[in-house]
PDB file of C-alpha atoms in Angstrom:
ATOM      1  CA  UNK A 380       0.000   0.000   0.000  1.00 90.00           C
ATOM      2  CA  UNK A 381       1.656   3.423  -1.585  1.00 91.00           C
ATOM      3  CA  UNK A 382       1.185   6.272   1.241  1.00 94.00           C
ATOM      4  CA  UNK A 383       2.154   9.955   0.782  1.00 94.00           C
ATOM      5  CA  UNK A 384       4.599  11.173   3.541  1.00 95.00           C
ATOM      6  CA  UNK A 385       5.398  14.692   2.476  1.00 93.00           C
ATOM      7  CA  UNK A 386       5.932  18.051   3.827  1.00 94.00           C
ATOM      8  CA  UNK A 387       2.277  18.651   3.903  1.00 92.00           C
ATOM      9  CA  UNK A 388       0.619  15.899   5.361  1.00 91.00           C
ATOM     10  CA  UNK A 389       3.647  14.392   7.424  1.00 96.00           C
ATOM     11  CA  UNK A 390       2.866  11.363   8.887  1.00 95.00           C
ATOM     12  CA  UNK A 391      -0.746  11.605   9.085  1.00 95.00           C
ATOM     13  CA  UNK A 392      -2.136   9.372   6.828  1.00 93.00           C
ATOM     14  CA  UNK A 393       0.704   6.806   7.623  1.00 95.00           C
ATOM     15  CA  UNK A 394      -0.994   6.842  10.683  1.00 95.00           C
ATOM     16  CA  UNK A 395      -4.865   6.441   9.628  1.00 95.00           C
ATOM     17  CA  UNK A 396      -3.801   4.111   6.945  1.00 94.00           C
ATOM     18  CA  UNK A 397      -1.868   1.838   9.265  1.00 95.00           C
ATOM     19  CA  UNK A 398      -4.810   1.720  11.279  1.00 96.00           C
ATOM     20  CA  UNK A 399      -7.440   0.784   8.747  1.00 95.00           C
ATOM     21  CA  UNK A 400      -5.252  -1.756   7.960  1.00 95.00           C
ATOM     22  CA  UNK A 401      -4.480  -3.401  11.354  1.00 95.00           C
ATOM     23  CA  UNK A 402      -8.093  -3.694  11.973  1.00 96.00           C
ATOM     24  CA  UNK A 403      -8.789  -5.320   8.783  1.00 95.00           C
ATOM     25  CA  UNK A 404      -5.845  -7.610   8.911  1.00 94.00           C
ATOM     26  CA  UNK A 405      -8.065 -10.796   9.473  1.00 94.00           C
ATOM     27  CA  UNK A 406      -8.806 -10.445   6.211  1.00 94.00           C
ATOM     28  CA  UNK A 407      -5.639  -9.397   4.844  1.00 93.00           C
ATOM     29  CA  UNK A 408      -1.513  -8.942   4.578  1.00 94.00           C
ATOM     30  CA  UNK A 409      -0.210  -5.860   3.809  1.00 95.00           C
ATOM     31  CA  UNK A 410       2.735  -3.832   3.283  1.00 96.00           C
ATOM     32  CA  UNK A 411       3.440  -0.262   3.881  1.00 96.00           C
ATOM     33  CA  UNK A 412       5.128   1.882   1.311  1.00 97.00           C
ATOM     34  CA  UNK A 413       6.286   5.692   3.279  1.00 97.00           C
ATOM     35  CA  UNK A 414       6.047   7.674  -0.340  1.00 96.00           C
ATOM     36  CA  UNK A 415       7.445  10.828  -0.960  1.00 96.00           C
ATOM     37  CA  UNK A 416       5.046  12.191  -3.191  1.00 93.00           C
ATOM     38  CA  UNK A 417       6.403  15.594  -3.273  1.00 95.00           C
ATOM     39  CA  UNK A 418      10.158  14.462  -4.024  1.00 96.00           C
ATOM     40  CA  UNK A 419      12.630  12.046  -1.796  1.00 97.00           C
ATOM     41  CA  UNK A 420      14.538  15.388  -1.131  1.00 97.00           C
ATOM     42  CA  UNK A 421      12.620  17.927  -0.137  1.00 96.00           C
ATOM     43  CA  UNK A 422      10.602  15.323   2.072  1.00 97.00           C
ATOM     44  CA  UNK A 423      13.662  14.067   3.745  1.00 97.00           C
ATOM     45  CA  UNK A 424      14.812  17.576   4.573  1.00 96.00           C
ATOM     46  CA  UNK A 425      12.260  17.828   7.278  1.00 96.00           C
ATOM     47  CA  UNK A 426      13.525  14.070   8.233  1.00 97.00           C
ATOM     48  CA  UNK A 427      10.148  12.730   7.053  1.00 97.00           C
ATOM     49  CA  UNK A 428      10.913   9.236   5.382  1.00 98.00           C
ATOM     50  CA  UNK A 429      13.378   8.313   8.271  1.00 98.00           C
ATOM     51  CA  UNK A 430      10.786   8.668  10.979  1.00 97.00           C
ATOM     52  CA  UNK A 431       8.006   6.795   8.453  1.00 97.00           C
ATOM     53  CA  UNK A 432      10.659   4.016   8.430  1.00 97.00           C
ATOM     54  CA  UNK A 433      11.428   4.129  12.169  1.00 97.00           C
ATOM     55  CA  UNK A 434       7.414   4.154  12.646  1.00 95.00           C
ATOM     56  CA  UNK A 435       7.464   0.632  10.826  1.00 94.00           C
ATOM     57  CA  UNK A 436       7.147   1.191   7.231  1.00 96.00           C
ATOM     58  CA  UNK A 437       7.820  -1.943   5.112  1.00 97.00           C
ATOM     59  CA  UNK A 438       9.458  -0.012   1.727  1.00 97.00           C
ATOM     60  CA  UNK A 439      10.906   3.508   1.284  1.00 98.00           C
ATOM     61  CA  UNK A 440       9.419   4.724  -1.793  1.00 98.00           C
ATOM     62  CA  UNK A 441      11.453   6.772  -4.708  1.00 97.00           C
ATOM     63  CA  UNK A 442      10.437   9.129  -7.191  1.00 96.00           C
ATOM     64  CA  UNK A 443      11.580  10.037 -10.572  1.00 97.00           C
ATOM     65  CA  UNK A 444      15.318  11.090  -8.877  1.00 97.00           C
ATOM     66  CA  UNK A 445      16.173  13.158 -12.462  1.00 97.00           C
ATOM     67  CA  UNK A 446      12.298  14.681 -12.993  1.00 96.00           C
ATOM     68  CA  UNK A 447      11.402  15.162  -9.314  1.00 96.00           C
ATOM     69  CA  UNK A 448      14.440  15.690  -7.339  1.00 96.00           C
ATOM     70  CA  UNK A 449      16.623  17.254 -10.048  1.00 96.00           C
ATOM     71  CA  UNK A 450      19.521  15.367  -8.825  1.00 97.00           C
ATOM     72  CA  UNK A 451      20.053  11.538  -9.684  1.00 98.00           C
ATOM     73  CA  UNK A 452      22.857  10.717  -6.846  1.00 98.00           C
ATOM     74  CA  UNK A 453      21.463  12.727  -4.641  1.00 98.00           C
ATOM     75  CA  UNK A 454      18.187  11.345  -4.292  1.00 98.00           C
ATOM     76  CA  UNK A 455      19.488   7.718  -5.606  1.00 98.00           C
ATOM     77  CA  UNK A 456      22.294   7.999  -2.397  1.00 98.00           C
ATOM     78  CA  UNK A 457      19.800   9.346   0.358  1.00 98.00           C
ATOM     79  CA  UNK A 458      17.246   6.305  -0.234  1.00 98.00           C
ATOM     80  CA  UNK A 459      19.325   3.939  -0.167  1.00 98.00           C
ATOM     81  CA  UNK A 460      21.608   5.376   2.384  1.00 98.00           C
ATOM     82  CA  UNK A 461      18.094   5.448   4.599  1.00 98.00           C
ATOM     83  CA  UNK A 462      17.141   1.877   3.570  1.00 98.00           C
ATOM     84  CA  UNK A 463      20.137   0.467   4.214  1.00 98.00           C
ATOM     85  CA  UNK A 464      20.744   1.979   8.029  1.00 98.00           C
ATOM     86  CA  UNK A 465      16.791   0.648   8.401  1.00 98.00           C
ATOM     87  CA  UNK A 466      16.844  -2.793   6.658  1.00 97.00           C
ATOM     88  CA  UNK A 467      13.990  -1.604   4.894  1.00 98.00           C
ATOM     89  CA  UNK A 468      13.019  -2.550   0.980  1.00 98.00           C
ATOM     90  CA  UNK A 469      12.582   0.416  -1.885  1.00 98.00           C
ATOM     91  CA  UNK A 470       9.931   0.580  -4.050  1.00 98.00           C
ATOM     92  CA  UNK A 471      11.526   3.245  -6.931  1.00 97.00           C
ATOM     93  CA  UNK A 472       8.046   4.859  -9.328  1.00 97.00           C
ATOM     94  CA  UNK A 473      10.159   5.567 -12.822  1.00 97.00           C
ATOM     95  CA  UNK A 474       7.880   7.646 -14.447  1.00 96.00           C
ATOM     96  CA  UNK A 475      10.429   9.116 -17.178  1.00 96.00           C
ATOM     97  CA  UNK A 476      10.701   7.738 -20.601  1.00 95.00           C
ATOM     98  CA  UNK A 477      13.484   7.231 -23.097  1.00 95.00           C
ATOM     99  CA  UNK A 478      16.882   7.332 -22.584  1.00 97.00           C
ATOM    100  CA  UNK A 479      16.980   9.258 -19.335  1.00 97.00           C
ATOM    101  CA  UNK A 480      14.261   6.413 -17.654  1.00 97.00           C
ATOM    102  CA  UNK A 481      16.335   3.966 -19.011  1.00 98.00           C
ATOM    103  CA  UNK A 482      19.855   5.799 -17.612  1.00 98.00           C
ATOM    104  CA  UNK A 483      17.915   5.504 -14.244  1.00 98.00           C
ATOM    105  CA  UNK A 484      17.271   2.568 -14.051  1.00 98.00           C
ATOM    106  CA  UNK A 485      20.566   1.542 -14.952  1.00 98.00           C
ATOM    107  CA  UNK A 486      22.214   3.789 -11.835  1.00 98.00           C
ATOM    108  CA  UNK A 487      19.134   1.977  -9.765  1.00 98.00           C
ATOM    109  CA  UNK A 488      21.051  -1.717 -10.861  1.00 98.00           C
ATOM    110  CA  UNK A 489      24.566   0.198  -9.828  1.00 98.00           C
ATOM    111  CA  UNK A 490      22.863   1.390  -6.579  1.00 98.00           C
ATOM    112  CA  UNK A 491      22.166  -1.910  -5.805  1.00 98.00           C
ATOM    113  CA  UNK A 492      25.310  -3.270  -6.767  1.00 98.00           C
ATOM    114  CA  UNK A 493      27.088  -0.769  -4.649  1.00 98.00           C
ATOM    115  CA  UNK A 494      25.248  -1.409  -1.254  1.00 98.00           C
ATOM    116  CA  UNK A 495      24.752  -5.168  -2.228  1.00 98.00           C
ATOM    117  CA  UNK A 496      20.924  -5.062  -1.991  1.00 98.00           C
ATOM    118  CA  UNK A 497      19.570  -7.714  -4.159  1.00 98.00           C
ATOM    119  CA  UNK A 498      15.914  -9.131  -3.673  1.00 98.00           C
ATOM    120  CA  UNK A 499      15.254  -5.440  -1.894  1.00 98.00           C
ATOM    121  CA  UNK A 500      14.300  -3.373  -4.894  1.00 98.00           C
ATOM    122  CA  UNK A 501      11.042  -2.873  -6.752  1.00 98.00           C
ATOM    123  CA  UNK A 502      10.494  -0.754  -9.729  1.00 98.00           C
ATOM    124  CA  UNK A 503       7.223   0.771 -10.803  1.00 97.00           C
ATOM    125  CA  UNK A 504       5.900   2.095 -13.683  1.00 96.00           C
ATOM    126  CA  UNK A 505       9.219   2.140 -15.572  1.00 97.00           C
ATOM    127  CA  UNK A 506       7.739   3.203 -18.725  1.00 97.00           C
ATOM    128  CA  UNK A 507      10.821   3.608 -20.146  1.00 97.00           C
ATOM    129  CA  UNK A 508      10.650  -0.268 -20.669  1.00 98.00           C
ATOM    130  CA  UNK A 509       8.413   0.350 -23.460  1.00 96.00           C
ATOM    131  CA  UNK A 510      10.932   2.651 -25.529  1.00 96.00           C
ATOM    132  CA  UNK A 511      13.783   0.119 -26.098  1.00 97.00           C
ATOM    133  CA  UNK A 512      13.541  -3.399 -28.653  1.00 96.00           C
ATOM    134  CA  UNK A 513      12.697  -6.751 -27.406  1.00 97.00           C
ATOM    135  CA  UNK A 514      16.260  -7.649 -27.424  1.00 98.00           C
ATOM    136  CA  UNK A 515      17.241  -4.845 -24.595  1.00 98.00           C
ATOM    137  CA  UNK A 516      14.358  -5.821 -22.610  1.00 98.00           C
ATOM    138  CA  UNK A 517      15.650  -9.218 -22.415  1.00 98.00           C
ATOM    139  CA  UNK A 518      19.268  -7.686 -21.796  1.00 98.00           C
ATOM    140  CA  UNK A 519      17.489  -5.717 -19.135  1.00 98.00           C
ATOM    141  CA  UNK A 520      15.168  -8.529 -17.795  1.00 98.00           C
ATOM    142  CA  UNK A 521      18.237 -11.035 -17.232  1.00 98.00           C
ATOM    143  CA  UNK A 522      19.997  -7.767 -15.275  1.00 98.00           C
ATOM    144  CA  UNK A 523      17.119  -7.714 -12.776  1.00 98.00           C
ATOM    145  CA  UNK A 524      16.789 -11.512 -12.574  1.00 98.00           C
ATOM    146  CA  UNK A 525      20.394 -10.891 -11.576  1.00 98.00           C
ATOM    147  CA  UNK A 526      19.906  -8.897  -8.841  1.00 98.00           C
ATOM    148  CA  UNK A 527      16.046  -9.925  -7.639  1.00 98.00           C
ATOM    149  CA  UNK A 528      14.417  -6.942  -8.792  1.00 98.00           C
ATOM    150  CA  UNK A 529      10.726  -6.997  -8.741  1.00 98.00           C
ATOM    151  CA  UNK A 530       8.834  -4.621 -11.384  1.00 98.00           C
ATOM    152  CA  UNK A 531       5.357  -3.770 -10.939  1.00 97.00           C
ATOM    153  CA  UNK A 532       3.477  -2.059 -13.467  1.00 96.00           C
ATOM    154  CA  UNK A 533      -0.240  -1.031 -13.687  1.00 93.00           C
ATOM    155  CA  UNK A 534      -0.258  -1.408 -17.789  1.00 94.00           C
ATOM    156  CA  UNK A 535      -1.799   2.214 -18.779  1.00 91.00           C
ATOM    157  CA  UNK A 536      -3.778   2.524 -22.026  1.00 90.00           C
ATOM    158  CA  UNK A 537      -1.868   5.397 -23.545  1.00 87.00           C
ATOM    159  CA  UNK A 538       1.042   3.635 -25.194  1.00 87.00           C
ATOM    160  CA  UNK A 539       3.444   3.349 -22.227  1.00 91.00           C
ATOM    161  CA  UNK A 540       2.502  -0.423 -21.007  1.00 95.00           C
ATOM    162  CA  UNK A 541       5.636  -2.069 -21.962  1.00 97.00           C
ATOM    163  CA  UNK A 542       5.186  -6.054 -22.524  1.00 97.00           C
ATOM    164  CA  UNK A 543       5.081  -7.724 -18.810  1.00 98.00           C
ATOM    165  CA  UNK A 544       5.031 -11.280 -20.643  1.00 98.00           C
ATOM    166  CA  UNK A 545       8.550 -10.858 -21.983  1.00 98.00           C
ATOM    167  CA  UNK A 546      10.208  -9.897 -18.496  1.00 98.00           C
ATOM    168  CA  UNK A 547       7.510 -12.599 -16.674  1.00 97.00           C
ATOM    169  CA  UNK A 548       8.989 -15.127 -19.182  1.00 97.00           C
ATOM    170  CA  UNK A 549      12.708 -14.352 -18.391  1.00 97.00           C
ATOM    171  CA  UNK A 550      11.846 -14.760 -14.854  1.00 97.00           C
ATOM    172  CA  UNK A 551      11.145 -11.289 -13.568  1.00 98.00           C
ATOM    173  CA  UNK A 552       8.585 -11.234 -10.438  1.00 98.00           C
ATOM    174  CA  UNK A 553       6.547  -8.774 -12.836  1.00 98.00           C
ATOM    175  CA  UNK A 554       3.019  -7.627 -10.738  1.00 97.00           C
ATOM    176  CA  UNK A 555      -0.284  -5.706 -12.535  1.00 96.00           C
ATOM    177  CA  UNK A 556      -1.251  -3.657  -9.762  1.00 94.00           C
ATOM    178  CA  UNK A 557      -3.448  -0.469  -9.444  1.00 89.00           C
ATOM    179  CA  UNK A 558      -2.100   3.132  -8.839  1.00 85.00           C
ATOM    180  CA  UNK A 559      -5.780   4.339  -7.324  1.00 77.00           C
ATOM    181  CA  UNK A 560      -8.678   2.605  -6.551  1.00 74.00           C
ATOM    182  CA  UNK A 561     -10.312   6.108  -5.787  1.00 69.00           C
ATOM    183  CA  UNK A 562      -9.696   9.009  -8.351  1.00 63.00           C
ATOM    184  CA  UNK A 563      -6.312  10.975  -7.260  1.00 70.00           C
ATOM    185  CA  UNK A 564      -4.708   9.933 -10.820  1.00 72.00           C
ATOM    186  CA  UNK A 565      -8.329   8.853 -12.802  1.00 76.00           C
ATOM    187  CA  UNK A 566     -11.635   7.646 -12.419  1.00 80.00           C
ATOM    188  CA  UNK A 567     -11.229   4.302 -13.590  1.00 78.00           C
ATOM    189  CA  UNK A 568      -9.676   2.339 -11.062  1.00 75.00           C
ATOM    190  CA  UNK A 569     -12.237  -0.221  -9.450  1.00 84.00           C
ATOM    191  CA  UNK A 570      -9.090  -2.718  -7.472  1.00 86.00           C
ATOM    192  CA  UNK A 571     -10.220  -5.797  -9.171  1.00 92.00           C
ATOM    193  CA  UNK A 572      -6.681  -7.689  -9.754  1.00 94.00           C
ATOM    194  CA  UNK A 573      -8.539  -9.183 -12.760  1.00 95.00           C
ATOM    195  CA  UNK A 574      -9.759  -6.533 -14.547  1.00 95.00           C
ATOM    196  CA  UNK A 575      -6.239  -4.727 -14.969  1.00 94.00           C
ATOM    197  CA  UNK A 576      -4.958  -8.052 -16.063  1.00 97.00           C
ATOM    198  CA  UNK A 577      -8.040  -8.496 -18.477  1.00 97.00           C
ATOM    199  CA  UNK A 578      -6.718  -4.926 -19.678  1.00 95.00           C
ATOM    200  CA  UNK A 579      -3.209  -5.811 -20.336  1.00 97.00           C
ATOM    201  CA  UNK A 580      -4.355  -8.948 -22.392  1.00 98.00           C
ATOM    202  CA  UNK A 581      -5.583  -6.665 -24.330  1.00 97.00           C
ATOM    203  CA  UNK A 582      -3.368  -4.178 -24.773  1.00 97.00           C
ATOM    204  CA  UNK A 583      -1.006  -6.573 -26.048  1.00 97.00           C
ATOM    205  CA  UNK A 584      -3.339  -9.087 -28.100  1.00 97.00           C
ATOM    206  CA  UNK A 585      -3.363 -11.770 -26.447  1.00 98.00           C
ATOM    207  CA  UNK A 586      -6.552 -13.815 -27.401  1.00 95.00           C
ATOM    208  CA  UNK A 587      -6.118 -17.607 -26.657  1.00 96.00           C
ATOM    209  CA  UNK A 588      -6.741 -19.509 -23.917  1.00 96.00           C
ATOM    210  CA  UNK A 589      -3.469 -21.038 -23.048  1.00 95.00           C
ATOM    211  CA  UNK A 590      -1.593 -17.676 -23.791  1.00 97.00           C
ATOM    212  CA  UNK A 591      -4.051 -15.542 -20.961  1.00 97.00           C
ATOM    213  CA  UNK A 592      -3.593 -18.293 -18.360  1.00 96.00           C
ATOM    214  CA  UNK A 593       0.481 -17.714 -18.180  1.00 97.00           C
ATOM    215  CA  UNK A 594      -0.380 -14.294 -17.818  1.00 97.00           C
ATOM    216  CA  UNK A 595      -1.874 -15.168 -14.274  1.00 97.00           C
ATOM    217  CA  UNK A 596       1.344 -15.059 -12.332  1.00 97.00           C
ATOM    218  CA  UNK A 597       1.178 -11.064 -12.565  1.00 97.00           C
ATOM    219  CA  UNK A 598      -2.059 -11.070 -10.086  1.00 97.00           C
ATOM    220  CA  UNK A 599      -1.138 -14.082  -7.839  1.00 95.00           C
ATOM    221  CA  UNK A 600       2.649 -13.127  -6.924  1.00 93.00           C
ATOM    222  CA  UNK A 601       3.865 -15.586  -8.923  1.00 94.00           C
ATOM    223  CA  UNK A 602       1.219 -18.493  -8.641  1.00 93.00           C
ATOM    224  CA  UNK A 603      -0.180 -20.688 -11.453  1.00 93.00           C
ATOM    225  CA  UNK A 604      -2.596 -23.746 -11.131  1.00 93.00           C
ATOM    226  CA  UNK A 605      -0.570 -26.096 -14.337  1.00 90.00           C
ATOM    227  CA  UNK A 606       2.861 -25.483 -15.169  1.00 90.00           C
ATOM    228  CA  UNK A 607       3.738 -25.024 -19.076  1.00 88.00           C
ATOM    229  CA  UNK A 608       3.069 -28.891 -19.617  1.00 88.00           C
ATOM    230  CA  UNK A 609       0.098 -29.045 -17.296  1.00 87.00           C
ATOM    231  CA  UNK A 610       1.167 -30.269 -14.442  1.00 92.00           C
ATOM    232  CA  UNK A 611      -0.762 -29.205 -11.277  1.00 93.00           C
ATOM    233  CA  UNK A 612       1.479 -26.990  -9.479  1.00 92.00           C
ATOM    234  CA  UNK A 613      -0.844 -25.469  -7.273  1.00 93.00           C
ATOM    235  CA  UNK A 614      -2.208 -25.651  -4.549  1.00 92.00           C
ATOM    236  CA  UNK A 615      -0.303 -28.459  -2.604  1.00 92.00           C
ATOM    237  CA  UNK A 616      -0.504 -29.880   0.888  1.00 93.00           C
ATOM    238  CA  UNK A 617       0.703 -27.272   3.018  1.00 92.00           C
ATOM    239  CA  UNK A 618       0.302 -24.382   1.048  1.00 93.00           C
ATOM    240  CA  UNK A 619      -1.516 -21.258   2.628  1.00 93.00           C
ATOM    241  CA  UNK A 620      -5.419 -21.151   1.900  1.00 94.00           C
ATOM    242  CA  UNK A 621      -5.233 -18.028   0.884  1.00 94.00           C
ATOM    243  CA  UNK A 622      -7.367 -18.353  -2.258  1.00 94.00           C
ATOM    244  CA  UNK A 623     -10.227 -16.727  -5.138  1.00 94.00           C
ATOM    245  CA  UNK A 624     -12.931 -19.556  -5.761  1.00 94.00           C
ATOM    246  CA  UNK A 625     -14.726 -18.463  -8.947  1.00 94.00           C
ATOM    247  CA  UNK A 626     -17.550 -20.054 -11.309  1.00 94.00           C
ATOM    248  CA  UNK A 627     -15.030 -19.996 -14.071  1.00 95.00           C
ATOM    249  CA  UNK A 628     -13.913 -22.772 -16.517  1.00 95.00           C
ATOM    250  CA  UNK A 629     -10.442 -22.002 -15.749  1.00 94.00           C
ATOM    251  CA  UNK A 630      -8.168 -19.109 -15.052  1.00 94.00           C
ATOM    252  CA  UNK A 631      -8.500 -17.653 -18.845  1.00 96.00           C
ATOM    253  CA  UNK A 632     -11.723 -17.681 -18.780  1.00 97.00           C
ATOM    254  CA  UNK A 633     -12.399 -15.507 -15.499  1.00 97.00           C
ATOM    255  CA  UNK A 634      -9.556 -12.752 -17.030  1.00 97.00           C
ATOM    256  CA  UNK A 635     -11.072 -12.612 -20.201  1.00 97.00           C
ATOM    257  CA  UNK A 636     -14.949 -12.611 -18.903  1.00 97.00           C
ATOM    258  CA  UNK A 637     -13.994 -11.378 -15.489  1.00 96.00           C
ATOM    259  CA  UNK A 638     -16.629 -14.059 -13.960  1.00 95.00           C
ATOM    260  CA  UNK A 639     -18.197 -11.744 -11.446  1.00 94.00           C
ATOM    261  CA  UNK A 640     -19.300 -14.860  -8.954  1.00 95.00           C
ATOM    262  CA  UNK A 641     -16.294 -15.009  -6.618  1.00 95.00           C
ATOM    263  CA  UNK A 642     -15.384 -16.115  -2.875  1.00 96.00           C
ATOM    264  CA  UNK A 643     -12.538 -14.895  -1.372  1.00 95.00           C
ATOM    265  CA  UNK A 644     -10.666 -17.462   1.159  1.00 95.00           C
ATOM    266  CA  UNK A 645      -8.079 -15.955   4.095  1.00 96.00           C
ATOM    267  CA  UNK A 646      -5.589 -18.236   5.661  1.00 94.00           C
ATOM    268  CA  UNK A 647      -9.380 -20.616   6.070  1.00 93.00           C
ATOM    269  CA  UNK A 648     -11.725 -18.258   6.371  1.00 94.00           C
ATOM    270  CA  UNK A 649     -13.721 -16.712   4.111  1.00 95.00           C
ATOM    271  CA  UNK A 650     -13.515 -13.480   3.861  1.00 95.00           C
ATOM    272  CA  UNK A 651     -15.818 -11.942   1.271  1.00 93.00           C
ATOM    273  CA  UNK A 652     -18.557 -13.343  -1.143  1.00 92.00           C
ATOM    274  CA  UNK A 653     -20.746 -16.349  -0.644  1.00 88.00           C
ATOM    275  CA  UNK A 654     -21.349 -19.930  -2.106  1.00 84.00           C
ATOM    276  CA  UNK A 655     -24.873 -19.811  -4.082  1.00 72.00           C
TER     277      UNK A 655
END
């Protein structure tokens, strides 16, 4: 969960937010993202994102370090600098395009390098993804394989969705999340997992059955019921019960028709919908 900690509203929605989501967390996991809307600099400057993450914030979030912060090692040093004294993970938002997204991400990989912090990062957005060939992307894919980066991206409509499959396929933990389920950004987002997936099908074509259902890692962290030759792979004896029952015909189908008859299981429990 992205939260704004920023000059303006300090650490007051951290607070609320935290809240909500401790007395809901019967029904859910969560992690906290302390966000600097307003730029990693001048939020830090009042000592902002340091007292999010001594508060108990799971990530330290990033922003556009060349667009927002006007100063790529600046902002690049003082997250990581904070994450690193606070074992905490960062969750980078590239917003930038071209070659200058693409140069940050690059001094992201170096970053990480630098204060060996593999499986910690996360980039979002990253539309610069979507301005380089298929044969970078898998260049760039096998560098964050390398180093356990985790990209999510919310596949927007207006040409910048770059094309998850290829990165899922090299190995990438790629996610299709939401940026609002409200209407800060637009008025569109409803926080059906689903439905944004359904969306990315078809912003890049994909039609058949059997090409939809490998998409279905991207909304279950990584889950899939067959593998490639299917072979059930999930769920197993042990495995959490964390789970969406749905009147589908299988996985493909509920994307593409986003089956609206669903029950949602909790470590056992369920937690929303009913059996009818």
């Amino acid at each position: 969960v992205q939260v704004n900690v920023d000059p303006v509203i300090e650490l007051e929605n951290f607070k609320i937010i935290r809240e909500v989501l401790e007395n809901n967390k019967h029904k859910l996991t969560y992690e906290i993202v302390a966000f600097p809307q307003h730029g990693t600099l001048r939020t830090e400057a009042k000592g902002l994102l340091e007292e999010a993450l001594k508060e108990g914030a799971d990530y330290l979030g990033g922003l556009d370090p060349a667009i927002i912060d006007g100063d790529i090692e600046k902002s690049l040093t003082t997250t990581f600098d904070l994450a690193k004294k606070y074992g905490k993970k960062i969750d980078f938002h590239v917003h930038t395009g071209q070659n200058l997204g693409i140069y940050e991400i690059k001094r992201i990989l170096n970053y990480i390098d630098e204060y060996e912090m593999n499986d910690m990062v996360t980039l979002s957005h990253a539309f610069s993804l979507n301005d380089i060939g298929h044969h970078k992307q898998v260049e760039l894919a096998k560098e964050f394989v390398k180093r356990g980066v985790t990209l999510n991206t919310t596949q927007p409509i207006n040409g910048e969705a770059y094309p998850f499959m290829t990165f899922l396929n090299e190995g990438v933990d790629v996610n299709i999340v939401n940026d609002n389920i409200n209407d800060h950004w637009n008025p569109f987002g409803t926080g059906d997992m689903a439905e944004r997936l359904n969306r990315g099908c078809q912003i890049h074509n994909f039609k058949d059955e059997y090409t939809i259902s490998r998409t279905l890692p991207a909304i279950t962290g990584g889950l899939l019921p067959l593998n490639n030759e299917g072979e059930r792979i999930w769920p197993k004896v042990g495995d959490k019960a964390n789970i969406l029952l749905s009147k589908s015909d299988s996985s493909a189908h509920l994307i593409a028709r986003l089956v609206p008859e669903r029950v949602t299981m909790f470590e056992g429990e369920i937690v929303n919908g009913e059996f009818i």
